[in-house]
Amino acid sequence: MSEPRANGDAETLNKLCAHFGIATHYDDIWGTRRPVLREGLVALLSEFDVGFELTAESALDAVRRSAWRQGLPPVVAVSESAREWSLPLRTPASSNQVRWRLREETGALHEGKIDAHSLSELARIELDGVVWCERRLSFALRLPKGYHRLSVNGLAGETLVVVAPERCYRPEALQNGGRIWGAAVQLYALRTKRNWGIGDFTDLTELVGDLAERGADIIGLNPLHALFPHNPAHASPYSPSSRQHLNVLYIDVEAVDDFAASESTKRLVSSPEFQARLERLREAPLVDHVGVAAAKFEVLEGLFAYFREHHLSKDGGSASDGTGRAFFAFVAERGLGLYRHALFEALQAHFHAADRSVWGFPAWPEAYRDPAGASVESFANQYPERVQYYQYLQWLAAGQLARAGDRGQALGLSVGLYLDLAVSVDRAGSDAWSERACFARNASVGAPPDEFSLNGQSWGLPPLRPDRLRASHYRFFIDTLRANMRGAGALRIDHVMGLMRLFWIPPGRTPRDGAYVFYEPGEMLAIVALESQRNRCMVIGEDLGTVAEKMRAALTRFDVLSYRLIYFERRESGDFKPPEDYPESALVAIGTHDLAPLAGWWAGQDLRLRLRLGLFPDQKLFEKQLLNRAEERVRLILAVQHAGLLSAAEAVEALGRQNLRARVVEAIHAFLAKTPSAVMLVNLEDVLGVAEQTNLPGTTDEQPNWRRKLPVDLQELTTRKKMQTLSRILAALRPRRAGGTGHS
């Protein structure tokens, strides 16, 4: 694009940004308005395929022409209770009659026609000698919940009509002021005497049972998204290969049905050498993802060979018994998404075996970067068994996760498993390969500078393009929600503000050069609500940080629970809010994976660690935050005392100690349990007095992020006096209510 030559050209650039939803300025956390530099705007426009060879004027003319000739909007969201609804319609002014057809999701058909000139005119434009008009097409047609298709004769394409419920799902136990509690855990961190050095789905099933006995109704988990089998050291669950598939390292190998029948597999695992490997993996203070992967995949390869021999036809293309039929039913149900994920895994393994430096599809030969290309099809035909192997792993993982969820249902947990949806995916992974058109090519998601990250944050993840999401009728977004809600009682949407806007950072630039790009929150939240009700899955939105009032109101309207951490719940004076000031429609907790556990926060261990790693720009800021922390400790203890949960003597004694006593930890949890908020989560690290945080933002190899294990065995954890005492306190403050069905 040519350089802006004058104010008029700059104004045209701003209009282009407005068309694609790119904000030309933003207000930072200190209330200062920050204009986005022209270079950053131009770079972000290129992510929307605005050609650099065009002038700003010609580029704007091209996008306007395309929009007018589209005729119908790609998507419209309608409330289930709406008796009338409408959408804009663009047709040549000479059109006399509009013939429309609407096909419901069930196949029911509605048709009609109307005089075009009777419709109210909103705008008009002349394109190549033809005058086009934008009119408002209204319908007095009440539709059932679902995804319906509207087309108009003479116009290309169709509109997805999303008819959504008023609110997301809530189980009966959380209606009319009902409250529950549960625990949050990083699944990989669980220690047991039988796992292979990483927490697995069998451990999860056991944890569900143990916590249910204590009165818990919800178990919160880190994202279980698929990572990278070829590089298990890449362990961040928030930078996955795919958000639609599972991390197969969580498979309990010995719980696979064929394990007991496979003599060769049992001999391998029971050998002294293999048992010694497993013992080292179990005893390691940190999760050795590489070692765990090597052990599990060695055995899973053997189990897959046994599976093909005993449950499939000789060519592997059909089932020979009920187990084989169950596998093929799973493959058919998961469809093209599973096939492409398995194909990605097979291709990545193939190229990585030839060259260990190959990381993700951008490093593959060009011909293999298109999932629908001839070379990819040829590979699939040549290596069908390898593709099937990765489908098999997903089948095993899904089955074992489902058993954990079923265990919660059988025990009467009102919610059960609470899964986590990461904000995006690794740009070299399966989702980015199979859905390349939906992702920005080079921009990254992040956050502008704030008091915690003075230089801002770049998460290195590609954002979804709002224009492509709408043009594809949100198919990929819908599939992603369904994959994560399947079998879950609740879903946490990480950085839920991304349903309205995401902070995009141009390639090769810093967060200071970024800009917000806007999405359609009305459409995206309508889809979230519809999928929430259909999957009977409650939704929690991680809304920490700056949230636009418009987004806050929309989340409230759709009954997406807020996410409130005690560290941040303050009044303007700096005092911690009392329990009664917390919102009812919220999940409350002490902290999260990116923050210090209570013991580390109290001791200021997180601040000293950041200083040691050079994450403070200067010593003065460190000293300021250290002083602030001392004041925060006093304010927290006073808030707990004022709530009647500590005596004055206990408060004074607590403030004189570097470490927190169990009595104070219990009182702080009781403080949160007294809030009217619907859900309370206890972090297991806080129960055990762990000081080190799970993940330190801004670090990679400097810290063992996503590798820390809990210090005690799972069985010991749930029978410890601390856990028993805390669970009795929480059960008294949040007594379990019967319930299961939710409102719609």
XYZ file of C-alpha atoms in Angstrom:
744
model
C 0.000 0.000 0.000
C 1.352 3.429 -0.822
C 2.403 5.825 1.919
C -0.400 8.096 3.136
C 0.229 11.346 1.322
C -2.162 13.648 3.127
C -4.924 13.751 5.676
C -7.347 12.388 3.091
C -5.235 9.280 2.574
C -4.858 8.787 6.324
C -8.630 9.106 6.636
C -9.058 6.402 3.995
C -6.686 4.180 5.935
C -8.848 4.675 9.024
C -11.956 3.716 7.048
C -10.222 0.525 5.910
C -9.405 -0.259 9.541
C -13.013 0.385 10.536
C -14.214 -2.011 7.838
C -12.055 -4.829 9.214
C -12.643 -3.947 12.881
C -9.116 -2.674 13.588
C -9.144 0.007 16.285
C -6.847 2.946 15.557
C -6.347 3.691 19.263
C -6.990 2.168 22.669
C -7.138 3.292 26.291
C -4.461 1.651 28.432
C -4.854 0.468 32.020
C -3.823 3.921 33.300
C -6.555 5.633 31.277
C -4.215 7.106 28.680
C -5.370 7.024 25.054
C -2.744 5.347 22.874
C -2.903 5.923 19.105
C -1.724 3.002 16.972
C 1.102 3.908 14.618
C 0.316 3.936 10.902
C 2.928 1.219 10.259
C 1.152 -1.089 12.687
C -2.221 -0.454 11.064
C -0.832 -1.160 7.593
C 0.781 -4.382 8.850
C -2.496 -5.555 10.390
C -4.450 -4.681 7.248
C -2.124 -6.984 5.329
C -3.332 -9.821 7.585
C -6.764 -9.243 5.995
C -5.275 -9.552 2.492
C -5.340 -5.823 1.784
C -2.698 -5.705 -0.943
C 0.398 -3.533 -0.578
C 0.329 -2.946 -4.321
C -2.890 -0.953 -3.949
C -3.373 2.598 -2.802
C -5.505 3.099 0.262
C -8.285 4.504 -1.937
C -8.317 1.579 -4.354
C -8.140 -0.927 -1.492
C -11.120 0.695 0.212
C -13.044 0.714 -3.069
C -12.334 -3.004 -3.552
C -13.542 -4.054 -0.100
C -16.677 -1.909 -0.406
C -17.539 -3.433 -3.773
C -17.103 -6.905 -2.355
C -19.303 -6.130 0.653
C -22.131 -4.665 -1.447
C -22.140 -7.559 -3.889
C -22.331 -10.068 -1.062
C -26.011 -9.150 -0.751
C -26.747 -11.028 2.470
C -24.781 -10.864 5.722
C -23.064 -14.194 6.428
C -24.557 -14.485 9.928
C -27.387 -13.028 11.974
C -28.083 -13.827 15.640
C -31.694 -13.992 16.808
C -33.036 -14.517 20.315
C -35.220 -17.578 20.777
C -37.939 -15.363 22.235
C -37.942 -12.904 19.316
C -41.228 -12.771 17.436
C -39.763 -10.518 14.762
C -36.246 -10.184 13.460
C -34.514 -8.601 10.477
C -31.293 -8.297 8.533
C -29.806 -5.943 5.930
C -30.267 -6.897 2.272
C -28.280 -5.435 -0.632
C -29.689 -5.806 -4.147
C -29.669 -3.848 -7.392
C -32.163 -0.985 -7.126
C -33.978 -2.370 -10.165
C -34.979 -5.516 -8.280
C -38.736 -5.545 -7.862
C -39.329 -8.684 -5.869
C -37.426 -10.514 -3.140
C -37.978 -14.270 -3.015
C -36.534 -15.835 0.113
C -36.167 -19.368 1.390
C -35.331 -20.390 4.962
C -34.495 -23.988 5.786
C -34.507 -24.915 9.442
C -31.859 -27.147 10.933
C -34.426 -29.963 11.031
C -35.136 -29.578 7.309
C -38.441 -27.698 7.676
C -38.778 -25.141 4.877
C -40.243 -21.615 4.879
C -40.594 -19.555 1.705
C -41.967 -16.173 0.810
C -41.765 -13.161 -1.461
C -42.057 -9.424 -0.917
C -42.044 -6.263 -2.976
C -38.496 -4.881 -2.701
C -39.685 -1.280 -2.934
C -41.867 -1.736 0.145
C -38.766 -2.302 2.270
C -37.184 0.639 4.062
C -34.037 1.839 2.300
C -30.917 2.302 4.406
C -28.257 3.237 1.839
C -27.424 3.147 -1.872
C -24.335 3.150 -4.065
C -23.478 2.985 -7.764
C -21.109 0.235 -8.900
C -20.049 0.148 -12.561
C -23.206 1.944 -13.651
C -25.533 -0.211 -11.537
C -27.285 1.307 -8.531
C -27.425 -0.949 -5.468
C -29.711 -0.431 -2.474
C -29.435 -1.640 1.091
C -32.816 -2.384 2.600
C -34.086 -3.924 5.816
C -35.695 -7.347 5.337
C -37.917 -8.246 8.292
C -39.504 -11.539 9.323
C -42.453 -12.225 11.621
C -41.281 -15.794 11.961
C -40.531 -17.405 15.303
C -37.892 -20.100 14.905
C -36.718 -22.872 17.225
C -33.231 -22.851 18.721
C -30.653 -23.912 16.173
C -28.694 -23.084 13.047
C -30.914 -22.238 10.086
C -30.088 -21.184 6.508
C -31.585 -18.223 4.662
C -31.123 -17.578 0.936
C -32.549 -15.016 -1.492
C -33.069 -15.689 -5.182
C -30.488 -13.979 -7.339
C -27.982 -13.454 -4.549
C -24.929 -15.610 -3.995
C -24.395 -17.291 -0.648
C -26.681 -17.606 2.332
C -27.103 -16.326 5.866
C -26.637 -18.532 8.906
C -29.506 -17.627 11.236
C -28.381 -18.488 14.764
C -31.428 -18.738 16.995
C -30.056 -18.819 20.519
C -31.447 -19.218 24.018
C -31.484 -16.200 26.278
C -28.876 -17.658 28.617
C -26.198 -20.286 28.933
C -26.909 -23.512 30.789
C -26.776 -23.729 34.574
C -27.343 -26.912 36.559
C -30.275 -26.904 38.936
C -27.972 -26.864 41.962
C -26.724 -23.419 40.916
C -30.092 -21.834 40.361
C -31.895 -19.615 42.878
C -28.760 -18.782 44.827
C -27.285 -22.269 44.918
C -23.538 -22.442 45.522
C -20.960 -25.199 45.157
C -17.248 -25.704 45.720
C -14.589 -27.849 44.153
C -10.883 -28.110 43.455
C -8.619 -27.029 40.608
C -5.707 -29.215 39.558
C -3.077 -29.400 36.862
C -3.720 -32.980 35.765
C -0.090 -33.697 34.862
C 0.945 -32.711 38.434
C -0.824 -35.615 40.151
C 1.447 -38.192 41.742
C 0.392 -41.802 42.268
C 2.258 -45.032 42.808
C 0.858 -46.466 39.566
C 1.055 -43.667 36.985
C 3.987 -43.314 34.616
C 5.401 -40.042 35.899
C 2.517 -37.853 34.807
C -1.037 -37.582 36.084
C -3.429 -39.453 33.805
C -7.132 -40.007 33.211
C -7.280 -42.838 35.745
C -5.818 -40.494 38.356
C -8.508 -38.014 37.383
C -11.224 -40.613 37.895
C -9.807 -41.385 41.344
C -9.598 -37.676 42.199
C -13.241 -37.205 41.192
C -14.273 -39.940 43.614
C -12.098 -38.678 46.468
C -13.291 -35.073 46.152
C -16.917 -36.159 45.813
C -16.590 -37.827 49.225
C -15.420 -34.475 50.619
C -18.489 -32.670 49.272
C -17.006 -31.157 46.112
C -19.214 -30.726 43.036
C -16.693 -29.524 40.453
C -13.128 -30.435 39.426
C -11.287 -27.769 37.441
C -8.584 -28.838 35.004
C -5.849 -27.260 32.928
C -6.508 -27.379 29.161
C -6.382 -30.994 27.967
C -5.704 -29.925 24.373
C -3.515 -31.933 22.013
C 0.146 -30.940 22.148
C 3.013 -32.212 19.975
C 3.955 -35.917 20.271
C 7.126 -35.335 18.244
C 8.274 -32.667 20.724
C 6.812 -33.457 24.165
C 9.100 -30.857 25.783
C 6.708 -28.250 24.358
C 4.405 -28.660 27.322
C 2.312 -25.502 27.597
C -1.381 -26.440 27.477
C -2.107 -22.860 26.403
C -0.055 -23.235 23.211
C -1.559 -26.446 21.833
C -1.441 -28.064 18.438
C -5.228 -28.428 18.468
C -8.009 -27.248 20.761
C -10.382 -29.867 19.318
C -8.414 -32.956 20.317
C -6.791 -34.353 23.454
C -3.278 -34.622 24.852
C -2.632 -38.342 24.472
C 0.058 -38.354 27.179
C -2.844 -38.432 29.650
C -3.775 -41.944 28.489
C -3.351 -44.543 31.229
C -1.610 -47.177 29.134
C -2.261 -50.029 31.538
C -5.994 -49.204 31.576
C -6.316 -49.759 27.807
C -8.643 -52.728 27.357
C -6.174 -54.716 25.247
C -3.281 -54.292 27.673
C -4.196 -57.337 29.773
C -4.601 -59.509 26.663
C -1.385 -58.485 24.900
C 1.300 -60.820 26.206
C 4.155 -59.055 24.399
C 3.109 -55.705 25.817
C 2.802 -57.057 29.338
C 6.266 -58.675 29.068
C 7.781 -55.374 27.953
C 6.179 -53.330 30.723
C 6.882 -55.896 33.464
C 10.548 -56.224 32.530
C 13.001 -54.942 35.178
C 14.432 -52.400 32.738
C 11.057 -50.890 31.886
C 9.932 -50.861 35.514
C 13.129 -49.031 36.433
C 12.307 -46.403 33.788
C 8.842 -45.948 35.237
C 10.175 -45.653 38.773
C 12.579 -42.907 37.693
C 9.745 -41.067 35.976
C 7.544 -41.334 39.072
C 10.273 -40.205 41.470
C 11.428 -37.265 39.350
C 10.608 -33.958 41.093
C 9.350 -32.521 37.785
C 7.354 -34.093 34.982
C 9.790 -35.452 32.408
C 7.535 -35.052 29.368
C 10.173 -36.452 27.015
C 10.755 -39.552 29.118
C 7.042 -40.095 29.697
C 6.321 -39.795 25.978
C 9.065 -42.262 25.069
C 7.714 -44.871 27.487
C 4.048 -44.424 26.612
C 4.434 -44.315 22.841
C 6.642 -47.404 22.852
C 3.855 -49.381 24.490
C 0.979 -47.699 22.638
C 2.539 -48.650 19.311
C 2.443 -52.272 20.426
C -1.137 -51.983 21.637
C -2.175 -50.479 18.309
C -0.619 -53.413 16.455
C -2.555 -55.789 18.720
C -5.736 -53.784 18.169
C -5.450 -54.009 14.374
C -4.697 -57.721 14.497
C -7.567 -58.661 16.795
C -10.317 -56.099 16.116
C -9.950 -54.999 12.493
C -9.923 -56.663 9.098
C -6.571 -57.627 7.568
C -6.307 -54.343 5.670
C -7.466 -52.345 8.710
C -10.320 -50.819 6.757
C -13.234 -52.396 8.626
C -14.143 -53.884 12.001
C -14.062 -57.562 12.856
C -15.795 -57.308 16.241
C -17.599 -54.934 18.594
C -14.418 -53.196 19.709
C -13.511 -52.445 16.122
C -17.023 -51.196 15.428
C -16.801 -48.868 18.437
C -13.569 -47.431 17.070
C -15.010 -46.826 13.599
C -18.115 -45.269 15.130
C -15.855 -42.828 16.971
C -13.925 -42.056 13.781
C -17.170 -41.433 11.890
C -18.574 -39.223 14.645
C -15.455 -37.044 14.836
C -15.306 -36.838 11.053
C -13.034 -34.631 8.986
C -11.643 -32.797 12.024
C -10.223 -35.975 13.558
C -9.013 -37.251 10.190
C -7.055 -34.084 9.485
C -5.603 -33.980 12.977
C -4.422 -37.586 12.640
C -3.088 -36.813 9.169
C -1.182 -33.833 10.562
C 0.356 -36.016 13.270
C 1.383 -38.657 10.734
C 2.931 -36.071 8.415
C 4.771 -34.333 11.242
C 6.168 -37.647 12.501
C 7.226 -38.533 8.951
C 9.115 -35.307 8.291
C 10.530 -35.129 11.818
C 11.964 -38.640 11.484
C 13.894 -37.504 8.415
C 15.007 -34.191 9.930
C 14.789 -33.611 13.688
C 14.731 -29.846 13.182
C 11.346 -29.941 11.448
C 8.796 -28.233 13.707
C 5.245 -27.978 12.428
C 3.773 -27.581 8.981
C 5.521 -24.276 8.045
C 8.747 -26.335 7.923
C 7.252 -29.051 5.693
C 7.764 -29.076 1.925
C 5.406 -26.544 0.337
C 3.280 -29.205 -1.358
C 2.219 -30.639 2.023
C 1.068 -27.383 3.623
C -2.373 -27.599 2.027
C -4.465 -30.286 3.788
C -6.587 -30.687 0.648
C -3.601 -30.867 -1.705
C -2.665 -33.770 -3.939
C 0.575 -34.515 -2.077
C -1.257 -34.814 1.227
C -3.849 -37.111 -0.332
C -1.061 -39.242 -1.791
C 0.625 -39.506 1.623
C -2.661 -40.547 3.252
C -3.162 -43.253 0.648
C 0.406 -44.469 1.102
C 0.382 -44.537 4.927
C -3.222 -45.195 6.057
C -2.049 -47.237 9.037
C -0.095 -44.285 10.462
C -3.098 -42.001 10.151
C -5.239 -44.632 11.824
C -2.736 -44.897 14.701
C -3.312 -41.271 15.667
C -7.075 -41.712 15.380
C -6.685 -44.698 17.704
C -4.819 -42.612 20.291
C -7.603 -40.013 20.298
C -10.173 -42.802 20.706
C -8.351 -44.126 23.757
C -7.963 -40.651 25.285
C -11.591 -39.695 24.686
C -12.838 -42.953 26.198
C -10.757 -42.596 29.355
C -11.728 -38.943 29.826
C -15.384 -39.899 29.378
C -15.028 -42.483 32.142
C -13.811 -39.779 34.511
C -16.801 -37.629 33.596
C -19.170 -40.565 34.000
C -17.730 -41.195 37.454
C -18.694 -37.677 38.492
C -22.224 -38.124 37.169
C -22.617 -41.456 38.933
C -21.582 -39.830 42.223
C -24.115 -37.038 41.786
C -21.725 -34.118 41.232
C -23.845 -31.195 40.037
C -21.139 -30.048 37.600
C -18.315 -32.595 37.471
C -15.443 -31.865 35.119
C -14.636 -28.225 34.393
C -12.468 -27.959 31.282
C -10.448 -25.034 29.985
C -10.437 -23.614 26.451
C -7.166 -21.869 25.533
C -7.359 -18.545 23.705
C -5.660 -19.895 20.555
C -3.229 -22.494 19.211
C 0.385 -22.817 18.153
C 0.778 -21.425 14.650
C 2.706 -24.547 13.567
C 0.135 -27.057 14.787
C -2.777 -29.142 13.623
C -5.573 -26.555 13.867
C -3.538 -23.879 12.103
C -2.731 -26.361 9.306
C -6.205 -27.799 8.811
C -7.956 -24.404 9.116
C -5.319 -22.075 7.664
C -7.865 -19.728 6.119
C -9.368 -18.942 9.528
C -6.106 -17.751 11.110
C -4.089 -14.588 10.595
C -0.846 -15.498 8.853
C 1.745 -13.663 10.929
C 0.090 -11.543 13.640
C 0.157 -12.709 17.258
C -2.285 -12.427 20.148
C -1.119 -10.549 23.211
C -1.858 -7.721 25.613
C -0.882 -4.054 25.787
C 1.490 -2.804 28.492
C 0.072 -2.819 32.013
C 1.344 -2.706 35.588
C 2.225 -6.422 35.554
C 3.922 -6.402 32.131
C 5.232 -2.937 31.441
C 6.348 -3.944 27.949
C 3.097 -5.715 27.157
C 2.740 -9.380 26.293
C 3.017 -11.334 23.067
C 1.780 -14.883 23.390
C 3.025 -15.910 19.967
C -0.341 -17.434 19.031
C -2.162 -16.628 15.782
C -5.562 -14.924 16.154
C -8.640 -16.093 14.308
C -9.760 -13.724 11.552
C -13.211 -12.319 12.347
C -14.074 -11.898 8.656
C -13.233 -15.510 7.830
C -15.076 -16.805 10.894
C -18.262 -15.092 9.756
C -17.813 -16.034 6.099
C -17.481 -19.709 7.092
C -20.585 -19.452 9.314
C -18.415 -19.958 12.429
C -18.047 -23.658 11.613
C -14.576 -23.934 13.182
C -15.615 -22.004 16.300
C -18.713 -24.183 16.727
C -16.688 -27.371 16.294
C -14.164 -26.150 18.867
C -16.855 -25.410 21.441
C -18.506 -28.777 20.887
C -15.219 -30.637 21.236
C -14.509 -28.992 24.583
C -18.039 -29.134 25.982
C -18.429 -32.814 25.159
C -18.705 -34.621 28.500
C -17.867 -31.493 30.525
C -20.123 -29.933 33.128
C -18.477 -26.537 32.741
C -16.156 -24.806 30.307
C -13.809 -21.949 31.146
C -13.138 -19.723 28.139
C -9.667 -18.287 28.565
C -9.503 -14.531 27.857
C -13.238 -14.393 27.197
C -12.841 -10.777 26.064
C -11.607 -12.341 22.824
C -15.249 -12.907 21.888
C -15.406 -9.133 21.422
C -11.829 -8.038 20.773
C -8.276 -9.381 20.753
C -5.045 -7.434 20.922
C -3.172 -8.203 17.688
C 0.564 -7.607 17.460
C 1.947 -7.092 13.918
C 4.715 -9.490 12.832
C 8.203 -8.420 13.842
C 6.896 -5.736 16.210
C 6.404 -5.363 19.948
C 3.144 -5.172 21.929
C 3.595 -1.403 21.992
C 2.793 -1.480 18.252
C -0.345 -3.607 18.634
C -4.004 -2.787 18.163
C -7.347 -4.256 19.158
C -9.242 -6.119 16.452
C -12.964 -6.501 17.010
C -15.211 -9.525 16.575
C -19.007 -9.862 16.697
C -19.793 -10.598 20.365
C -23.540 -10.848 19.771
C -23.033 -13.646 17.255
C -20.273 -15.442 19.136
C -22.063 -15.337 22.482
C -25.277 -16.532 20.838
C -23.353 -19.567 19.575
C -21.781 -20.094 23.013
C -25.232 -20.021 24.643
C -26.718 -22.412 22.083
C -23.885 -24.922 22.435
C -23.930 -24.509 26.229
C -27.598 -25.503 26.402
C -27.257 -28.324 23.897
C -24.267 -29.808 25.720
C -25.656 -29.022 29.201
C -22.387 -27.265 29.949
C -22.077 -24.183 32.148
C -19.760 -21.431 30.868
C -17.241 -19.393 32.852
C -15.473 -16.482 31.175
C -11.929 -15.612 32.274
C -12.446 -11.854 32.399
C -9.429 -10.705 34.389
C -7.964 -7.336 33.454
C -9.636 -4.561 31.530
C -13.086 -5.539 30.271
C -15.154 -3.161 28.137
C -18.500 -2.312 29.717
C -20.260 -3.520 26.564
C -18.634 -6.928 26.947
C -19.352 -7.099 30.669
C -23.035 -6.401 29.987
C -23.151 -9.045 27.243
C -21.561 -11.694 29.486
C -24.086 -10.913 32.195
C -26.986 -11.034 29.743
C -25.985 -14.507 28.531
C -25.244 -15.719 32.072
C -21.566 -16.415 31.457
C -20.061 -16.603 34.935
C -17.367 -14.073 35.766
C -13.954 -15.191 37.058
C -12.978 -13.464 40.297
C -9.666 -13.898 42.146
C -9.224 -12.660 45.687
C -5.913 -11.002 44.766
C -7.697 -8.546 42.467
C -11.006 -7.978 44.248
C -10.316 -4.582 45.827
C -12.147 -1.384 46.540
C -10.810 1.952 45.313
C -9.216 2.414 48.733
C -7.138 -0.722 48.159
C -9.024 -2.730 50.785
C -10.090 -6.237 49.878
C -13.789 -6.463 49.162
C -15.861 -8.195 51.847
C -17.576 -11.449 50.832
C -20.954 -9.792 50.310
C -19.527 -7.521 47.599
C -18.712 -10.420 45.271
C -21.151 -11.072 42.406
C -23.467 -14.074 42.488
C -22.830 -14.988 38.860
C -19.161 -15.760 39.279
C -16.498 -18.323 40.045
C -14.184 -17.293 42.885
C -10.711 -18.552 43.731
C -7.530 -17.349 45.376
C -5.333 -17.435 42.280
C -4.663 -19.114 38.980
C -1.828 -20.873 37.157
C -0.156 -17.604 36.102
C -0.065 -16.223 39.648
C 1.780 -17.207 42.794
C 0.018 -19.696 45.071
C -1.057 -18.262 48.401
C 2.134 -19.336 50.211
C 4.365 -17.801 47.526
C 2.268 -14.636 47.351
C 2.419 -14.193 51.127
C 6.213 -14.570 51.206
C 6.763 -12.385 48.125
C 8.520 -15.293 46.471
C 7.079 -14.413 43.064
C 8.497 -10.889 43.256
C 11.979 -12.096 44.172
C 11.873 -14.642 41.376
C 10.921 -12.002 38.820
C 13.784 -9.806 40.082
C 16.260 -12.668 39.774
C 15.147 -13.361 36.214
C 15.387 -9.721 35.179
C 11.652 -9.231 34.665
C 11.611 -5.881 36.472
C 12.853 -2.913 34.433
C 14.594 -1.508 37.516
C 15.203 -2.114 41.212
C 12.878 0.716 42.253
C 9.819 -0.955 40.756
C 10.683 -4.177 42.565
C 10.994 -2.323 45.858
C 7.685 -0.555 45.260
C 5.867 -3.821 44.586
C 7.537 -5.414 47.616
C 6.200 -2.614 49.818
C 2.784 -2.930 48.175
C 2.757 -6.638 48.935
C 3.448 -6.007 52.618
C 0.473 -3.649 52.697
C -1.678 -6.157 50.802
C -0.942 -8.832 53.385
C -2.184 -6.556 56.130
C -5.305 -5.626 54.166
C -6.099 -9.284 53.427
C -5.776 -10.391 57.045
C -7.889 -7.457 58.204
C -10.594 -8.342 55.675
C -10.637 -11.935 56.905
C -10.728 -10.748 60.527
C -13.559 -8.298 59.816
C -15.509 -11.176 58.261
C -15.360 -12.896 61.653
C -13.047 -15.664 60.509
C -9.930 -14.742 62.551
C -9.631 -13.296 66.009
C -7.590 -10.142 66.585
C -4.861 -12.226 68.225
C -4.766 -14.650 65.290
C -4.541 -11.752 62.850
C -1.606 -10.191 64.717
C 0.127 -13.549 64.950
C -0.336 -14.182 61.205
C 1.148 -10.831 60.245
C 4.233 -11.574 62.296
C 5.035 -14.750 60.376
C 6.816 -15.237 57.068
C 4.832 -18.397 56.422
C 1.088 -18.970 56.638
C -0.260 -21.350 59.259
C -2.933 -23.849 58.219
C -5.502 -22.021 60.366
C -5.011 -18.814 58.346
C -5.163 -20.648 55.032
C -8.463 -22.200 56.119
C -9.803 -18.793 57.166
C -8.937 -17.247 53.798
C -10.731 -20.083 52.025
C -13.703 -19.679 54.364
C -13.737 -15.978 53.439
C -14.253 -16.909 49.775
C -16.741 -19.603 50.689
C -18.939 -16.943 52.336
C -19.318 -15.023 49.081
C -22.635 -15.345 47.222
C -20.714 -16.423 44.102
C -22.038 -19.574 42.503
C -18.773 -21.526 42.317
C -15.680 -21.585 44.508
C -12.505 -23.381 43.455
C -9.696 -24.441 45.781
C -6.241 -24.740 44.233
C -4.599 -27.914 45.512
C -1.266 -26.084 45.692
C -2.770 -23.749 48.301
C -3.964 -26.659 50.410
C -0.464 -28.152 50.377
C 1.394 -24.882 50.976
C 3.226 -24.959 47.634
C 5.001 -21.639 47.001
C 6.183 -22.013 43.390
C 3.730 -21.055 40.683
C 2.747 -23.299 37.820
C 3.697 -20.865 35.084
C 5.608 -17.593 35.187
C 4.486 -15.430 32.254
C 7.357 -14.012 30.244
C 9.568 -17.072 30.758
C 10.149 -20.294 28.857
C 13.298 -22.274 29.660
C 14.202 -20.059 32.625
C 11.522 -21.760 34.695
C 10.083 -25.310 34.838
C 6.714 -24.051 33.647
C 3.989 -26.711 33.306
C 6.255 -29.349 34.882
C 5.833 -29.045 38.637
C 4.330 -32.027 40.444
C 2.327 -31.851 43.628
C 4.533 -32.721 46.614
C 2.403 -35.650 47.846
C 0.727 -38.713 46.422
C -2.932 -38.369 45.369
C -4.202 -40.733 48.060
C -2.253 -38.881 50.744
C -3.493 -35.534 49.416
C -7.168 -36.278 49.875
C -6.740 -37.948 53.267
C -4.486 -35.272 54.772
C -5.804 -33.429 57.797
C -5.521 -30.081 55.948
C -7.789 -31.283 53.161
C -10.217 -32.936 55.536
C -10.511 -29.831 57.710
C -10.860 -27.486 54.740
C -13.488 -29.661 53.063
C -15.554 -29.711 56.293
C -15.408 -25.908 56.457
C -16.429 -25.530 52.823
C -19.193 -28.119 53.085
C -20.628 -26.239 56.056
C -20.558 -22.913 54.221
C -21.660 -24.365 50.875
C -23.829 -27.400 51.610
C -24.464 -29.680 48.655
C -27.850 -29.424 46.996
C -29.496 -32.047 44.839
C -29.736 -31.076 41.219
C -28.794 -31.913 37.703
C -31.046 -30.431 35.107
C -30.530 -26.812 34.187
C -32.695 -24.024 32.838
C -32.877 -23.282 29.151
